[in-house]
C-alpha cells in the first residue's frame, strides 16, 4: 500500500510513522520544516517565550518567597537561540523517527495533479508519484488583514515575534482569541505596555464567561488596556510607531502592532481542482469522522480539515487516518471525539478545559452538577506563592459521570489531564474523590472539586 502525505506537521508526521509501522510504503513531502510550520514556527516558540516570561515574573516574586530582590533582564540573542535550539531539536527528533520507520522524506512542494498522482517540486527537479492513498495535511498560516503589510519590525505577524527585533515599548495586539491573549500575556511579562483590541465584549469569546472574566481581571490588574467592541480597520505608521484605527472611530497608538486574527488554511496551490477534492469557502477541506474527503482515497487532517485547530488534535487525526487507510479501523478503533479534546491557554494564570462547559450545558438545557473549588485553600498553591484560580467540574447529577471541567491557575494545562481522562473513560466524580492524590499537590483541588 503506497501512502503519500503532503505536509509534515503533527498530522502528517503522526500519520506517516503510524502507517509505516503498520507496513505501508510512506512518502512524506514537506516544503519548510519537518515537525510543521504552525507547530514549530508558532506553537512551540510561543510557549518557549511564555516560559521565559514566567521565569522573569518569578524573579519579581522573589521577595515574597523569602529571598533578597533579584533582577533579571531579557537577552534577546540568547532568547532567540533558546527558541531555535528547542525547535531544531524537535525537528531533528521527528526526522530521526520518520527515518527509523523507513519513511521517505522529500523536501519539496507537493500538489495533486489527479486523484491518485502527486507532483513534487524539489530542488533537484519536478517529479510525479502515484499513490493508493493521499493525506493532505498542509496546515495553516497567520491571517494578515489586507490593509496591513507586515514588515517584521514594527508590524508583526506572530511568526515575527519569537522574539521580535526589539521588545516593544507599547504593543498593540489585534485579536483576542487564544493566540491574542497568549501574546498579551507574553509581552506584559517582558515589561511591554500592552493594548488589546477585542472585537466582541469578552476576550476569548468561545470560552466559559467565568474563565474569560478571570483572565480579563488579571490583565486589567497588570495594566493591560482592553478596547472592547472594536474592530481594527486600518493602520498608520510613522517614525515613532503605529496607530490602529477601529470601526468605532477609536485610534490606538503604540510602538508596535501584532496581528492575532486567526489563520488561513494552506489549501490554495494544492491542485485540489485537478484532483476533484471539495474545498469550502474558507479554504478548509471538509472531512467525515475518518478524515476522508469527498474522495475515498484522499484524506485531510490538521488545520486544513477545519476541525479543532490544535497540534494535539492534528496528531490524533493523523493516527486515525493511518488506521483507516490501512483498513484497521474496524478493530478496536475509537472515533476521535473533538468534544473531548483538552486544551489550554498558556497565560498566567493558565486556563485549561475539556468536555462540556457550564455555559454550553445551560444553552442546551441539559441538567448538570457543577462543583467549584478555589486554589486559595490549597497547600501547594500557598507554598508556591500563587493561589489564584479555581477548579470546576461538570458532572451528570443522576450518574455522577464526569462530563467536563475547567481549571484556572498555576499548572492548569497539566492538571486538566486528570479530568480529560475521566471524561474519555466515563469515570465518575467518586473515582476522582477516591484516588489518593499526592499531598501537598495542586491535584488535591481536583479531588476537593469532585467531592
Ligand atoms: C501562535 C500559535 C500558538 C499555538 N499554540 C498551540 C498550543 O499551545 N497547543 C496546540 O495544541 N496547538 C497550538 N497551536 C495550533 C497548532 O500549531 C496547529 O493546530 C498545528 O500545528 C496544526 O498541525 P498541522 O499538521 O495541520 O499543520 P502544520 O503544523 O502547519 O504543518 C503543516 C506543514 O505542511 C507544510 N506544507 C504546506 N503546504 C505544503 C505543500 N504544498 N507541500 C509540502 N508541504 C507543505 C508546511 O510547511 C507545514 O510544515 C498554535 C497555533 C498558533 C498560531
Ligand atoms: N494554547 C493553545 O492551545 C493555542 C494557542 C494559540 C492558538 N491555538 C489554536 O488556534 C486557534 C485559533 O486561535 P486564534 O486566536 O489564532 O484565532 P481566532 O480566530 O480564534 O481568534 C481571532 C480573533 O480575532 C478577532 N478579529 C478578527 N479580525 C479582527 C479585527 N480586524 N480587529 C479586531 N479583532 C479581530 C476575531 O473576532 C477573533 O475573536 C485556537 O482556537 C486554537 O485551537 C491554540
PDB file of C-alpha atoms in Angstrom, residues 204 207-218 343 345 347-353 372-376 381 386-393 405-413 415-416 419 442 445-446:
ATOM      1  CA  UNK A 204     -11.841  34.510  24.395  1.00  0.00           C
ATOM      2  CA  UNK A 207     -14.716  30.216  26.289  1.00  0.00           C
ATOM      3  CA  UNK A 208     -16.683  29.938  29.541  1.00  0.00           C
ATOM      4  CA  UNK A 209     -17.534  33.577  30.543  1.00  0.00           C
ATOM      5  CA  UNK A 210     -16.338  32.983  34.116  1.00  0.00           C
ATOM      6  CA  UNK A 211     -12.960  31.831  32.845  1.00  0.00           C
ATOM      7  CA  UNK A 212     -12.680  34.765  30.441  1.00  0.00           C
ATOM      8  CA  UNK A 213     -13.647  37.169  33.231  1.00  0.00           C
ATOM      9  CA  UNK A 214     -10.851  35.798  35.465  1.00  0.00           C
ATOM     10  CA  UNK A 215      -8.317  36.458  32.701  1.00  0.00           C
ATOM     11  CA  UNK A 216      -9.673  39.934  31.936  1.00  0.00           C
ATOM     12  CA  UNK A 217      -9.439  40.860  35.629  1.00  0.00           C
ATOM     13  CA  UNK A 218      -5.820  39.721  35.702  1.00  0.00           C
ATOM     14  CA  UNK A 343      -6.932  22.387  25.543  1.00  0.00           C
ATOM     15  CA  UNK A 345      -4.262  28.707  27.190  1.00  0.00           C
ATOM     16  CA  UNK A 347      -1.451  32.743  30.160  1.00  0.00           C
ATOM     17  CA  UNK A 348      -0.833  33.407  33.832  1.00  0.00           C
ATOM     18  CA  UNK A 349      -2.910  32.084  35.428  1.00  0.00           C
ATOM     19  CA  UNK A 350      -3.150  29.225  32.937  1.00  0.00           C
ATOM     20  CA  UNK A 351      -6.577  28.250  31.650  1.00  0.00           C
ATOM     21  CA  UNK A 352      -7.484  24.720  30.652  1.00  0.00           C
ATOM     22  CA  UNK A 353     -10.700  22.967  29.815  1.00  0.00           C
ATOM     23  CA  UNK A 372     -16.032  24.524  42.085  1.00  0.00           C
ATOM     24  CA  UNK A 373     -13.098  24.852  44.467  1.00  0.00           C
ATOM     25  CA  UNK A 374     -10.648  27.782  44.597  1.00  0.00           C
ATOM     26  CA  UNK A 375      -6.896  27.205  44.913  1.00  0.00           C
ATOM     27  CA  UNK A 376      -6.842  29.726  47.770  1.00  0.00           C
ATOM     28  CA  UNK A 381      -0.681  26.739  45.838  1.00  0.00           C
ATOM     29  CA  UNK A 386       0.397  31.545  43.597  1.00  0.00           C
ATOM     30  CA  UNK A 387      -3.090  30.683  44.820  1.00  0.00           C
ATOM     31  CA  UNK A 388      -5.038  32.353  42.010  1.00  0.00           C
ATOM     32  CA  UNK A 389      -7.813  30.484  40.242  1.00  0.00           C
ATOM     33  CA  UNK A 390     -10.107  27.525  40.684  1.00  0.00           C
ATOM     34  CA  UNK A 391     -11.096  24.027  39.560  1.00  0.00           C
ATOM     35  CA  UNK A 392     -14.594  23.478  38.210  1.00  0.00           C
ATOM     36  CA  UNK A 393     -16.003  20.024  37.479  1.00  0.00           C
ATOM     37  CA  UNK A 405     -14.246  20.735  33.626  1.00  0.00           C
ATOM     38  CA  UNK A 406     -12.201  23.870  33.583  1.00  0.00           C
ATOM     39  CA  UNK A 407      -9.203  24.960  35.582  1.00  0.00           C
ATOM     40  CA  UNK A 408      -7.787  28.430  36.001  1.00  0.00           C
ATOM     41  CA  UNK A 409      -4.480  28.554  37.845  1.00  0.00           C
ATOM     42  CA  UNK A 410      -0.858  27.507  38.047  1.00  0.00           C
ATOM     43  CA  UNK A 411      -0.190  24.292  36.059  1.00  0.00           C
ATOM     44  CA  UNK A 412      -3.803  24.120  34.798  1.00  0.00           C
ATOM     45  CA  UNK A 413      -2.524  22.657  31.492  1.00  0.00           C
ATOM     46  CA  UNK A 415      -3.880  19.241  35.856  1.00  0.00           C
ATOM     47  CA  UNK A 416      -6.633  19.120  33.222  1.00  0.00           C
ATOM     48  CA  UNK A 419     -10.374  15.461  34.110  1.00  0.00           C
ATOM     49  CA  UNK A 442      -2.385  21.144  43.307  1.00  0.00           C
ATOM     50  CA  UNK A 445      -8.042  20.573  44.490  1.00  0.00           C
ATOM     51  CA  UNK A 446      -9.380  18.184  41.822  1.00  0.00           C
TER      52      UNK A 446
END
